[in-house]
Tab-separated table of C-alpha atoms in Angstrom:
chain	number	residue	atom	x	y	z
A	61	MET	CA	0.000	0.000	0.000
A	62	ASN	CA	2.816	2.409	0.907
A	63	ASN	CA	4.558	1.646	-2.375
A	64	ARG	CA	1.380	2.451	-4.299
A	65	ILE	CA	0.930	5.755	-2.477
A	66	SER	CA	4.571	6.640	-3.000
A	67	GLY	CA	4.345	5.739	-6.687
A	68	ALA	CA	1.188	7.829	-7.125
A	69	LEU	CA	2.812	10.851	-5.470
A	70	ARG	CA	5.890	10.555	-7.696
A	71	SER	CA	3.924	9.936	-10.885
A	72	PRO	CA	4.191	12.391	-13.798
A	73	VAL	CA	0.452	13.095	-13.579
A	74	THR	CA	0.607	14.163	-9.921
A	75	PHE	CA	3.653	16.321	-10.619
A	76	SER	CA	1.950	17.965	-13.610
A	77	VAL	CA	-1.253	18.763	-11.705
A	78	LEU	CA	0.649	20.217	-8.753
A	79	ALA	CA	2.852	22.250	-11.096
A	80	GLY	CA	-0.251	23.602	-12.805
A	81	VAL	CA	-1.792	24.580	-9.464
A	82	VAL	CA	1.394	26.347	-8.339
A	83	ILE	CA	1.874	28.249	-11.595
A	84	GLY	CA	-1.827	29.126	-11.605
A	85	ALA	CA	-1.377	30.579	-8.126
A	86	LEU	CA	1.486	32.705	-9.426
A	87	PHE	CA	-0.744	33.977	-12.228
A	88	LEU	CA	-3.411	34.870	-9.675
A	89	LEU	CA	-0.898	36.716	-7.513
A	90	GLY	CA	0.216	38.619	-10.597
A	91	THR	CA	-3.348	39.830	-11.181
A	92	GLY	CA	-3.719	40.871	-7.552
A	93	ALA	CA	-6.143	38.066	-6.652
A	94	ASP	CA	-5.907	35.757	-3.666
A	95	PRO	CA	-5.065	32.204	-4.898
A	96	VAL	CA	-6.670	30.553	-1.860
A	97	THR	CA	-9.934	32.422	-2.388
A	98	ALA	CA	-9.905	31.710	-6.127
A	99	TYR	CA	-9.266	27.985	-5.747
A	100	GLN	CA	-11.833	27.779	-2.971
A	101	ALA	CA	-14.349	29.403	-5.312
A	102	VAL	CA	-13.532	26.807	-7.985
A	103	LEU	CA	-14.105	23.895	-5.605
A	104	THR	CA	-17.209	25.383	-4.004
A	105	GLY	CA	-18.724	26.390	-7.310
A	106	ALA	CA	-18.119	22.973	-8.868
A	107	LEU	CA	-18.680	20.600	-5.934
A	108	GLY	CA	-21.017	22.616	-3.716
A	109	ALA	CA	-24.755	22.070	-3.496
A	110	ASP	CA	-25.443	24.615	-6.235
A	111	GLY	CA	-22.783	23.396	-8.644
A	112	ILE	CA	-22.555	19.633	-8.343
A	113	GLY	CA	-25.414	19.123	-10.798
A	114	SER	CA	-23.702	21.227	-13.460
A	115	THR	CA	-20.420	19.437	-12.810
A	116	LEU	CA	-22.021	16.021	-13.283
A	117	SER	CA	-23.843	17.181	-16.422
A	118	THR	CA	-20.629	18.599	-17.883
A	119	GLY	CA	-18.714	15.582	-16.652
A	120	THR	CA	-21.070	13.295	-18.561
A	121	SER	CA	-20.074	14.846	-21.875
A	122	VAL	CA	-16.401	15.287	-20.977
A	123	LEU	CA	-16.068	11.708	-19.746
A	124	GLY	CA	-17.957	10.335	-22.745
A	125	MET	CA	-15.653	12.108	-25.186
A	126	ALA	CA	-12.579	11.228	-23.109
A	127	LEU	CA	-13.500	7.540	-23.302
A	128	ALA	CA	-14.219	7.825	-27.016
A	129	LEU	CA	-10.749	9.226	-27.656
A	130	ALA	CA	-8.905	7.139	-25.047
A	131	ILE	CA	-9.928	3.800	-26.563
A	132	PRO	CA	-8.062	4.265	-29.872
A	133	LEU	CA	-5.326	6.229	-28.090
A	134	ARG	CA	-4.608	3.136	-26.000
A	135	ALA	CA	-3.465	1.494	-29.252
A	136	GLY	CA	-1.508	4.529	-30.411
A	137	LEU	CA	-4.314	5.817	-32.667
A	138	ILE	CA	-5.469	9.426	-32.435
A	139	ASN	CA	-9.042	10.225	-33.408
A	140	LEU	CA	-9.386	13.962	-34.032
A	141	GLY	CA	-12.848	13.660	-35.555
A	142	GLY	CA	-14.771	13.729	-32.304
A	143	ASP	CA	-16.700	16.883	-33.197
A	144	GLY	CA	-18.014	15.435	-36.447
A	145	GLN	CA	-18.995	12.118	-34.887
A	146	LEU	CA	-20.557	13.903	-31.903
A	147	VAL	CA	-22.653	16.246	-34.062
A	148	LEU	CA	-23.649	13.544	-36.525
A	149	GLY	CA	-24.834	11.382	-33.634
A	150	GLY	CA	-26.811	14.317	-32.235
A	151	ILE	CA	-28.601	15.244	-35.464
A	152	THR	CA	-29.357	11.573	-36.208
A	153	THR	CA	-30.863	11.243	-32.738
A	154	ALA	CA	-32.997	14.336	-33.332
A	155	VAL	CA	-34.287	13.037	-36.679
A	156	THR	CA	-35.058	9.632	-35.173
A	157	GLY	CA	-36.859	11.123	-32.191
A	158	LEU	CA	-38.908	13.460	-34.375
A	159	TYR	CA	-40.026	11.060	-37.070
A	160	VAL	CA	-40.139	7.541	-35.621
A	161	PRO	CA	-43.758	6.766	-34.629
A	162	LEU	CA	-43.032	4.637	-31.566
A	163	PRO	CA	-43.925	4.868	-27.875
A	164	ALA	CA	-41.604	7.206	-25.990
A	165	PRO	CA	-39.409	4.548	-24.278
A	166	LEU	CA	-38.834	2.715	-27.569
A	167	ALA	CA	-38.237	5.992	-29.405
A	168	VAL	CA	-35.575	7.010	-26.848
A	169	THR	CA	-33.846	3.643	-27.153
A	170	LEU	CA	-33.907	3.715	-30.932
A	171	ALA	CA	-32.705	7.333	-30.983
A	172	LEU	CA	-29.736	6.439	-28.783
A	173	LEU	CA	-28.841	3.464	-30.968
A	174	ALA	CA	-29.222	5.531	-34.130
A	175	GLY	CA	-26.909	8.230	-32.787
A	176	MET	CA	-24.306	5.644	-31.835
A	177	ALA	CA	-24.578	3.919	-35.215
A	178	ALA	CA	-24.115	7.220	-37.069
A	179	GLY	CA	-21.017	8.086	-35.043
A	180	ALA	CA	-19.581	4.596	-35.448
A	181	ALA	CA	-20.107	4.556	-39.214
A	182	TYR	CA	-18.515	7.959	-39.670
A	183	ALA	CA	-15.484	7.078	-37.548
A	184	ALA	CA	-15.136	3.796	-39.432
A	185	LEU	CA	-15.017	5.822	-42.653
A	186	ALA	CA	-11.903	7.579	-41.366
A	187	ALA	CA	-10.341	4.193	-40.596
A	188	LEU	CA	-11.162	2.942	-44.100
A	189	CYS	CA	-9.481	6.021	-45.571
A	190	GLU	CA	-6.296	5.076	-43.755
A	191	ASN	CA	-6.520	1.350	-44.437
A	192	HIS	CA	-7.324	1.506	-48.140
A	193	LEU	CA	-6.375	4.982	-49.350
A	194	GLY	CA	-3.287	5.604	-47.234
A	195	VAL	CA	-4.674	8.787	-45.667
A	196	PRO	CA	-3.248	9.116	-42.119
A	197	LEU	CA	-5.902	8.702	-39.441
A	198	LEU	CA	-5.056	12.088	-37.941
A	199	VAL	CA	-5.851	13.758	-41.249
A	200	SER	CA	-8.866	11.702	-42.302
A	201	SER	CA	-10.634	11.899	-38.927
A	202	LEU	CA	-10.047	15.637	-38.584
A	203	LEU	CA	-11.062	16.610	-42.118
A	204	LEU	CA	-14.177	14.436	-42.085
A	205	SER	CA	-15.476	16.482	-39.156
A	206	TYR	CA	-16.078	19.556	-41.292
A	207	PRO	CA	-18.678	18.109	-43.711
A	208	ALA	CA	-20.480	16.403	-40.795
A	209	VAL	CA	-20.726	19.631	-38.794
A	210	SER	CA	-21.783	21.571	-41.904
A	211	LEU	CA	-24.458	19.004	-42.780
A	212	ALA	CA	-25.916	19.087	-39.261
A	213	SER	CA	-25.883	22.892	-39.331
A	214	TYR	CA	-27.727	22.943	-42.654
A	215	LEU	CA	-30.393	20.522	-41.413
A	216	ALA	CA	-30.945	22.512	-38.201
A	217	ARG	CA	-31.179	25.815	-40.085
A	218	TYR	CA	-33.394	24.771	-42.997
A	219	PRO	CA	-35.253	21.413	-43.379
A	220	LEU	CA	-35.606	20.669	-39.671
A	221	LYS	CA	-35.740	24.241	-38.348
A	222	GLU	CA	-38.450	25.027	-35.829
A	223	PRO	CA	-41.101	27.166	-37.550
A	224	GLY	CA	-41.232	30.722	-36.275
A	225	SER	CA	-37.981	30.494	-34.331
A	226	SER	CA	-35.047	32.795	-35.007
A	227	LEU	CA	-32.610	30.259	-33.543
A	228	PRO	CA	-30.866	27.577	-35.647
A	229	GLN	CA	-32.537	24.638	-33.940
A	230	THR	CA	-34.804	21.741	-34.734
A	231	ARG	CA	-38.315	21.304	-33.410
A	232	ALA	CA	-38.599	20.022	-29.856
A	233	LEU	CA	-38.773	16.258	-29.460
A	234	PRO	CA	-42.224	14.782	-28.751
A	235	GLU	CA	-43.438	14.607	-25.175
A	236	GLY	CA	-41.650	11.879	-23.239
A	237	VAL	CA	-38.869	11.394	-25.790
A	238	ALA	CA	-36.124	12.336	-23.348
A	239	LEU	CA	-33.688	10.699	-20.962
A	240	PRO	CA	-35.012	10.481	-17.389
A	241	ALA	CA	-33.451	13.026	-15.043
A	242	PHE	CA	-32.476	12.566	-11.401
A	243	GLY	CA	-34.953	14.648	-9.465
A	244	ASP	CA	-35.085	18.292	-10.473
A	245	SER	CA	-31.456	18.378	-11.614
A	246	THR	CA	-30.099	18.471	-15.152
A	247	VAL	CA	-28.279	15.181	-14.555
A	248	THR	CA	-29.844	12.406	-16.619
A	249	VAL	CA	-29.496	8.672	-17.103
A	250	GLY	CA	-26.866	9.595	-19.669
A	251	LEU	CA	-24.373	9.744	-16.790
A	252	VAL	CA	-25.145	6.109	-15.964
A	253	LEU	CA	-24.683	5.103	-19.609
A	254	VAL	CA	-21.281	6.803	-19.759
A	255	LEU	CA	-20.188	5.198	-16.476
A	256	LEU	CA	-21.247	1.801	-17.837
A	257	ALA	CA	-19.120	2.510	-20.911
A	258	ALA	CA	-16.190	3.327	-18.621
A	259	ALA	CA	-16.713	0.062	-16.727
A	260	GLY	CA	-16.830	-1.842	-20.009
A	261	TYR	CA	-13.611	-0.177	-21.132
A	262	TRP	CA	-11.892	-1.107	-17.866
A	263	PHE	CA	-13.050	-4.727	-18.069
A	264	THR	CA	-11.970	-5.062	-21.700
A	265	ASP	CA	-8.631	-3.418	-21.018
A	266	ARG	CA	-7.770	-5.490	-17.960
A	267	ARG	CA	-9.601	-8.773	-18.318
A	268	THR	CA	-9.713	-9.716	-22.015
A	269	ALA	CA	-7.260	-10.793	-24.697
A	270	PHE	CA	-8.553	-8.028	-26.950
A	271	GLY	CA	-7.609	-5.435	-24.343
A	272	TYR	CA	-4.132	-6.937	-24.139
A	273	GLU	CA	-3.792	-6.662	-27.921
A	274	ILE	CA	-4.788	-2.994	-27.732
A	275	ARG	CA	-2.209	-2.215	-25.027
A	276	MET	CA	0.476	-4.214	-26.778
A	277	THR	CA	-0.161	-2.363	-30.045
A	278	GLY	CA	0.096	0.969	-28.282
A	279	LEU	CA	3.378	0.026	-26.605
A	280	ASN	CA	5.061	-1.611	-29.612
A	281	PRO	CA	3.202	-1.757	-32.947
A	282	ARG	CA	5.937	-3.754	-34.670
A	283	PHE	CA	5.973	-6.420	-31.974
A	284	SER	CA	2.175	-6.682	-31.990
A	285	ALA	CA	2.197	-7.129	-35.760
A	286	TYR	CA	4.846	-9.848	-35.377
A	287	ALA	CA	2.640	-11.486	-32.733
A	288	GLY	CA	-0.238	-11.669	-35.216
A	289	VAL	CA	-2.329	-8.588	-34.396
A	290	GLU	CA	-3.913	-7.387	-37.641
A	291	ARG	CA	-3.433	-3.628	-37.634
A	292	ARG	CA	-6.106	-2.715	-40.185
A	293	GLY	CA	-8.833	-4.708	-38.488
A	294	LEU	CA	-7.901	-3.334	-35.070
A	295	THR	CA	-7.976	0.230	-36.380
A	296	LEU	CA	-11.429	-0.271	-37.878
A	297	LYS	CA	-12.830	-1.822	-34.695
A	298	LEU	CA	-11.404	0.792	-32.345
A	299	MET	CA	-12.500	3.697	-34.513
A	300	ALA	CA	-16.018	2.271	-34.757
A	301	VAL	CA	-16.221	1.962	-30.958
A	302	SER	CA	-14.754	5.451	-30.565
A	303	GLY	CA	-17.311	6.908	-32.975
A	304	ALA	CA	-20.148	5.057	-31.259
A	305	LEU	CA	-19.240	6.648	-27.920
A	306	SER	CA	-18.960	10.077	-29.529
A	307	GLY	CA	-22.383	9.546	-31.096
A	308	LEU	CA	-23.714	8.481	-27.698
A	309	VAL	CA	-22.548	11.784	-26.182
A	310	GLY	CA	-24.301	13.659	-28.988
A	311	ALA	CA	-27.452	11.613	-28.446
A	312	ILE	CA	-27.396	12.316	-24.707
A	313	GLY	CA	-27.064	16.037	-25.437
A	314	VAL	CA	-30.124	16.016	-27.690
A	315	LEU	CA	-32.226	13.834	-25.378
A	316	SER	CA	-31.479	16.163	-22.454
A	317	PHE	CA	-32.576	19.775	-21.969
A	318	PRO	CA	-33.548	21.570	-24.229
A	319	TYR	CA	-34.638	18.287	-25.922
A	320	ARG	CA	-33.697	19.293	-29.454
A	321	PHE	CA	-30.653	19.773	-31.657
A	322	VAL	CA	-29.295	23.324	-31.448
A	323	ASP	CA	-26.635	24.210	-33.979
A	324	GLY	CA	-23.302	24.710	-32.202
A	325	SER	CA	-24.484	23.622	-28.759
A	326	LEU	CA	-22.561	20.331	-28.872
A	327	THR	CA	-19.297	21.747	-30.191
A	328	ALA	CA	-19.111	25.176	-28.507
A	329	PRO	CA	-18.204	23.823	-25.015
A	330	GLY	CA	-15.160	22.054	-26.514
A	331	TYR	CA	-15.977	18.613	-25.142
A	332	THR	CA	-13.850	16.903	-27.785
A	333	TRP	CA	-10.658	18.754	-26.957
A	334	THR	CA	-11.255	18.638	-23.208
A	335	GLY	CA	-11.855	14.899	-23.525
A	336	LEU	CA	-8.669	14.474	-25.544
A	337	THR	CA	-6.760	16.414	-22.880
A	338	ALA	CA	-8.163	14.150	-20.164
A	339	ALA	CA	-7.254	11.030	-22.155
A	340	LEU	CA	-3.715	12.311	-22.698
A	341	LEU	CA	-3.325	13.222	-19.031
A	342	ALA	CA	-4.383	9.694	-18.007
A	343	ALA	CA	-2.320	8.021	-20.768
A	344	ALA	CA	-5.658	6.505	-21.895
A	345	ALA	CA	-5.876	4.299	-18.775
A	346	PRO	CA	-9.546	3.553	-17.930
A	347	LEU	CA	-9.647	4.669	-14.286
A	348	GLY	CA	-7.266	7.536	-14.906
A	349	THR	CA	-9.474	8.796	-17.721
A	350	VAL	CA	-12.468	8.921	-15.368
A	351	VAL	CA	-10.526	10.865	-12.719
A	352	ALA	CA	-8.985	13.253	-15.268
A	353	SER	CA	-12.408	13.906	-16.813
A	354	LEU	CA	-13.837	14.799	-13.406
A	355	PHE	CA	-10.846	17.067	-12.782
A	356	PHE	CA	-11.428	19.007	-16.001
A	357	ALA	CA	-15.190	19.143	-15.450
A	358	VAL	CA	-14.532	20.716	-12.048
A	359	LEU	CA	-12.190	23.255	-13.647
A	360	GLN	CA	-14.708	24.082	-16.367
A	361	VAL	CA	-17.694	24.576	-14.053
A	362	GLY	CA	-15.692	26.017	-11.160
A	363	GLY	CA	-14.100	28.583	-13.468
A	364	LEU	CA	-17.468	30.290	-13.874
A	365	ALA	CA	-17.919	30.484	-10.104
A	366	MET	CA	-14.393	31.818	-9.712
A	367	GLU	CA	-15.127	34.544	-12.248
A	368	ARG	CA	-18.266	35.585	-10.372
A	369	THR	CA	-16.625	35.517	-6.942
A	370	THR	CA	-13.156	36.922	-7.575
A	371	GLU	CA	-13.541	38.638	-10.966
A	372	VAL	CA	-10.693	36.459	-12.249
A	373	PRO	CA	-11.422	35.440	-15.869
A	374	ARG	CA	-12.497	31.819	-16.215
A	375	GLU	CA	-9.989	31.489	-19.055
A	376	LEU	CA	-7.434	30.935	-16.276
A	377	THR	CA	-8.781	27.394	-15.920
A	378	GLN	CA	-7.966	26.792	-19.593
A	379	VAL	CA	-4.452	28.043	-18.899
A	380	LEU	CA	-4.241	25.523	-16.044
A	381	GLN	CA	-5.252	22.709	-18.389
A	382	ALA	CA	-2.572	23.709	-20.877
A	383	ILE	CA	0.086	23.963	-18.163
A	384	VAL	CA	-0.768	20.494	-16.851
A	385	ILE	CA	-0.362	18.940	-20.298
A	386	VAL	CA	2.896	20.820	-21.009
A	387	PHE	CA	4.428	19.682	-17.716
A	388	LEU	CA	3.210	16.142	-18.273
A	389	ALA	CA	4.871	16.024	-21.685
A	390	ALA	CA	8.094	17.480	-20.253
A	391	ARG	CA	8.062	15.134	-17.267
A	392	LEU	CA	7.691	12.106	-19.543
A	393	ARG	CA	10.414	13.335	-21.866
A	394	PHE	CA	13.137	14.373	-19.407
A	395	PRO	CA	13.677	10.916	-17.836
A	396	ARG	CA	14.386	9.516	-21.310
A	397	LEU	CA	16.930	12.252	-21.919
A	398	ARG	CA	18.646	11.523	-18.610
A	399	LEU	CA	18.773	7.807	-19.392
A	400	ARG	CA	20.390	8.499	-22.755
A	401	ARG	CA	22.991	10.717	-21.122
A	402	LYS	CA	23.862	8.006	-18.636
A	403	GLU	CA	24.213	5.482	-21.447
A	404	THR	CA	26.578	7.784	-23.357
A	405	VAL	CA	28.705	8.339	-20.255
């Protein structure tokens, strides 16, 4: 137990987070603000009685996108098309909920599945571009996001636009076509679905041969290929799962308040890039991804409370995120440099 605690305290992640907190405190002192008061406002605003609901709602989307991007990242694959898969899943969910003549519970289930299928198919398209056309996954996934976002924007502004509204949004979903919420909060069953996805990721990663293949590919692609892991098939599978989770996050966003697809509402908060940051911070480990997602959700929600309480701009929390990642990258790089120097000596 002591060795585990000692290892956690000396880990690059712990060092990076602490370095970010210290440098953030220096920034606050430079602006004339009290760091203790500012950080207290972040924690109170995000985890207090008035903010915990917003933190869990934000955390649902951040964690969902973090899992979506961590799964391929575990195998050394980077999916930068989260926005496109997220939005495509959301607009598909809206269309399904609006036009499928089924009882509300069945309509919700079908809408969720449709959103996941749309995200999975679009992510698989990026994998096929790499496998058969030689387009790097980084490029194909990123560039495919633009037509998906543009298509969803067009549908929300013209064919599906709510009559008489000046906002670029679809009509509201029929009565009852929504995810159940916990009490009067904005937290829905979507949080449970994302946590189940995280549990499934952990089980696959730690208890199955497929999870071992994924980790082995991420650590040494050449060795995994020599061991018989088929790279193209693995890429297609992981991208499909990644896209399905992104589509699930989009579906949850549409099936929650305001129960419609609003152009830009899924991409404006930056869930994709926050999720990618959380996945990178946790090195795509299942439990670490959950903790890192909660950490960034607290920063995102608590930043608003800090701005109200101390008049410190909430953009400081984005600076903290960037500092954490920079220190993490440096911390992981410097030991390798020291080892090389010792070898040369």
